[in-house]
Structure formats: C-alpha cells, structure tokens
C-alpha cells in the first residue's frame, strides 16, 4: 500500500511542477504582451502618430510632450505659450507654435523604429 501512495505522490509532484512551469510561461507571455500594449508596441507607432498629429495641431501647448512622457518640457512649452505669449502679445505663443509644427513633422517623418529609439528609449526631449 505504501508503494501506491509513493507512486501517487510522485505523480502529484510531477503534475505540480508541470503546472508551475506552464503558469510561469503564461505569466511571462502576458507581461510581455501587456508591456507592448501599454508602451505602444516595439515600434511605438501609436505614440508616434498621436504625438505627431498633436504637435502639428496644438503644438504650442506642449501636449505632445506630455504624451511622450516629457512633463518638464511640456510644462515649459505651456508656460511660454500662456505667460510669455500674453506678455509679448503672442510672440512667445507663435514661437512655440513653430516649434510644435517642426517637431510634429520630424515625428511623422521618422520610421517607427527610429522614433521609438530616439524619443522613447533615448529620451531626446527636443527636436
């Protein structure tokens, strides 16, 4: 009777190991998929298109900087547009608008891989 219990225990232990390995593999695949989804994929195409279009349309407000995770630079653009723009009768806002248009064009003309490596991995905040 003890041999039967020993065989049953060995089988149970093997099944538990297989289940554990399968669970780890599934968790790793899920984590990789989630990272890819939340970061816009390996090419970063979602952030590239969104940041490029926002930079062209409302670039002076720096919203495209916030999308890419550059909070300091986004705040700088927003303050220059609102405060300096009001003090200089729109000259500051016009300058930030030009910067936004240039950055939007640069974002949209880069390849997905180049954009991802430059702005999301390399963290290049300006031009």
Short mmCIF file of C-alpha atoms in Angstrom, two decimals:
data_model
loop_
_atom_site.label_atom_id
_atom_site.label_comp_id
_atom_site.label_asym_id
_atom_site.label_seq_id
_atom_site.Cartn_x
_atom_site.Cartn_y
_atom_site.Cartn_z
CA UNK A 1 0.00 0.00 0.00
CA UNK A 2 2.83 2.39 0.70
CA UNK A 3 4.18 1.83 -2.86
CA UNK A 4 0.85 3.01 -4.27
CA UNK A 5 0.94 6.11 -2.08
CA UNK A 6 4.54 6.77 -3.12
CA UNK A 7 3.67 6.47 -6.84
CA UNK A 8 0.66 8.73 -6.32
CA UNK A 9 2.85 11.28 -4.51
CA UNK A 10 5.48 11.23 -7.28
CA UNK A 11 2.81 11.73 -9.95
CA UNK A 12 1.28 14.58 -7.99
CA UNK A 13 4.68 16.24 -7.60
CA UNK A 14 5.40 15.93 -11.35
CA UNK A 15 1.99 17.38 -12.19
CA UNK A 16 2.57 20.29 -9.82
CA UNK A 17 5.96 21.04 -11.43
CA UNK A 18 4.45 20.96 -14.94
CA UNK A 19 1.63 23.23 -13.84
CA UNK A 20 4.08 25.63 -12.19
CA UNK A 21 6.26 25.84 -15.30
CA UNK A 22 3.22 26.39 -17.51
CA UNK A 23 1.94 29.11 -15.21
CA UNK A 24 5.32 30.90 -15.24
CA UNK A 25 5.47 30.75 -19.04
CA UNK A 26 1.93 32.12 -19.35
CA UNK A 27 2.67 34.92 -16.87
CA UNK A 28 5.82 35.92 -18.78
CA UNK A 29 3.92 35.95 -22.09
CA UNK A 30 1.16 38.04 -20.53
CA UNK A 31 3.66 40.51 -19.04
CA UNK A 32 5.44 40.91 -22.38
CA UNK A 33 2.13 41.46 -24.18
CA UNK A 34 0.97 43.99 -21.61
CA UNK A 35 4.26 45.90 -21.81
CA UNK A 36 3.99 46.01 -25.59
CA UNK A 37 0.37 47.19 -25.46
CA UNK A 38 0.93 49.89 -22.84
CA UNK A 39 4.13 51.20 -24.44
CA UNK A 40 2.66 51.39 -27.92
CA UNK A 41 4.41 48.30 -29.21
CA UNK A 42 8.02 47.79 -30.11
CA UNK A 43 7.77 50.37 -32.90
CA UNK A 44 5.90 52.93 -30.81
CA UNK A 45 3.61 53.68 -33.74
CA UNK A 46 0.64 54.67 -31.59
CA UNK A 47 2.62 57.31 -29.70
CA UNK A 48 4.35 58.45 -32.89
CA UNK A 49 1.10 59.17 -34.73
CA UNK A 50 -0.64 60.71 -31.74
CA UNK A 51 2.34 62.86 -30.74
CA UNK A 52 2.97 63.95 -34.34
CA UNK A 53 -0.62 64.98 -35.01
CA UNK A 54 -0.99 66.75 -31.67
CA UNK A 55 2.31 68.58 -32.23
CA UNK A 56 1.06 69.92 -35.55
CA UNK A 57 -2.47 70.78 -34.40
CA UNK A 58 -1.90 72.13 -30.86
CA UNK A 59 1.89 72.03 -30.61
CA UNK A 60 2.24 75.34 -28.82
CA UNK A 61 0.55 73.86 -25.72
CA UNK A 62 3.11 71.05 -25.47
CA UNK A 63 0.54 68.26 -25.27
CA UNK A 64 2.71 66.06 -27.49
CA UNK A 65 5.47 66.32 -24.88
CA UNK A 66 3.14 65.02 -22.18
CA UNK A 67 2.12 62.10 -24.45
CA UNK A 68 5.79 61.10 -24.80
CA UNK A 69 6.38 61.41 -21.05
CA UNK A 70 8.34 64.67 -21.06
CA UNK A 71 6.48 66.54 -18.31
CA UNK A 72 9.14 69.21 -17.72
CA UNK A 73 9.36 70.11 -21.41
CA UNK A 74 5.55 70.10 -21.74
CA UNK A 75 5.22 72.50 -18.81
CA UNK A 76 7.92 74.75 -20.32
CA UNK A 77 6.05 74.94 -23.63
CA UNK A 78 2.72 75.54 -21.89
CA UNK A 79 4.09 78.33 -19.67
CA UNK A 80 5.89 80.04 -22.56
CA UNK A 81 2.72 79.90 -24.64
CA UNK A 82 0.41 81.21 -21.93
CA UNK A 83 2.56 83.57 -19.87
CA UNK A 84 5.17 84.81 -22.32
CA UNK A 85 2.56 84.80 -25.08
CA UNK A 86 0.36 87.13 -23.04
CA UNK A 87 3.26 89.43 -22.11
CA UNK A 88 4.65 89.66 -25.64
CA UNK A 89 1.28 89.89 -27.42
CA UNK A 90 1.54 86.40 -28.89
CA UNK A 91 5.20 86.30 -29.94
CA UNK A 92 6.01 83.60 -27.37
CA UNK A 93 2.97 81.57 -28.39
CA UNK A 94 3.90 81.91 -32.06
CA UNK A 95 7.42 80.68 -31.36
CA UNK A 96 6.06 77.61 -29.53
CA UNK A 97 3.62 77.00 -32.38
CA UNK A 98 6.54 76.90 -34.85
CA UNK A 99 8.43 74.52 -32.53
CA UNK A 100 5.36 72.30 -32.35
CA UNK A 101 4.96 72.19 -36.14
CA UNK A 102 8.65 71.35 -36.64
CA UNK A 103 8.54 68.60 -34.01
CA UNK A 104 5.33 67.16 -35.47
CA UNK A 105 6.86 66.95 -38.92
CA UNK A 106 10.02 65.36 -37.50
CA UNK A 107 7.98 62.81 -35.53
CA UNK A 108 5.87 61.81 -38.53
CA UNK A 109 8.77 61.55 -40.99
CA UNK A 110 10.87 59.23 -38.82
CA UNK A 111 10.47 55.48 -39.18
CA UNK A 112 8.68 53.73 -36.33
CA UNK A 113 11.89 52.12 -35.10
CA UNK A 114 13.90 55.35 -35.31
CA UNK A 115 11.15 57.29 -33.48
CA UNK A 116 10.95 54.65 -30.76
CA UNK A 117 14.72 54.54 -30.26
CA UNK A 118 15.14 58.33 -30.30
CA UNK A 119 12.19 59.61 -28.28
CA UNK A 120 11.01 56.69 -26.15
CA UNK A 121 14.21 54.77 -25.42
CA UNK A 122 16.82 57.51 -25.88
CA UNK A 123 14.56 60.13 -24.23
CA UNK A 124 15.58 63.01 -26.53
CA UNK A 125 13.27 65.84 -25.40
CA UNK A 126 13.78 68.50 -28.11
CA UNK A 127 13.97 68.20 -31.90
#
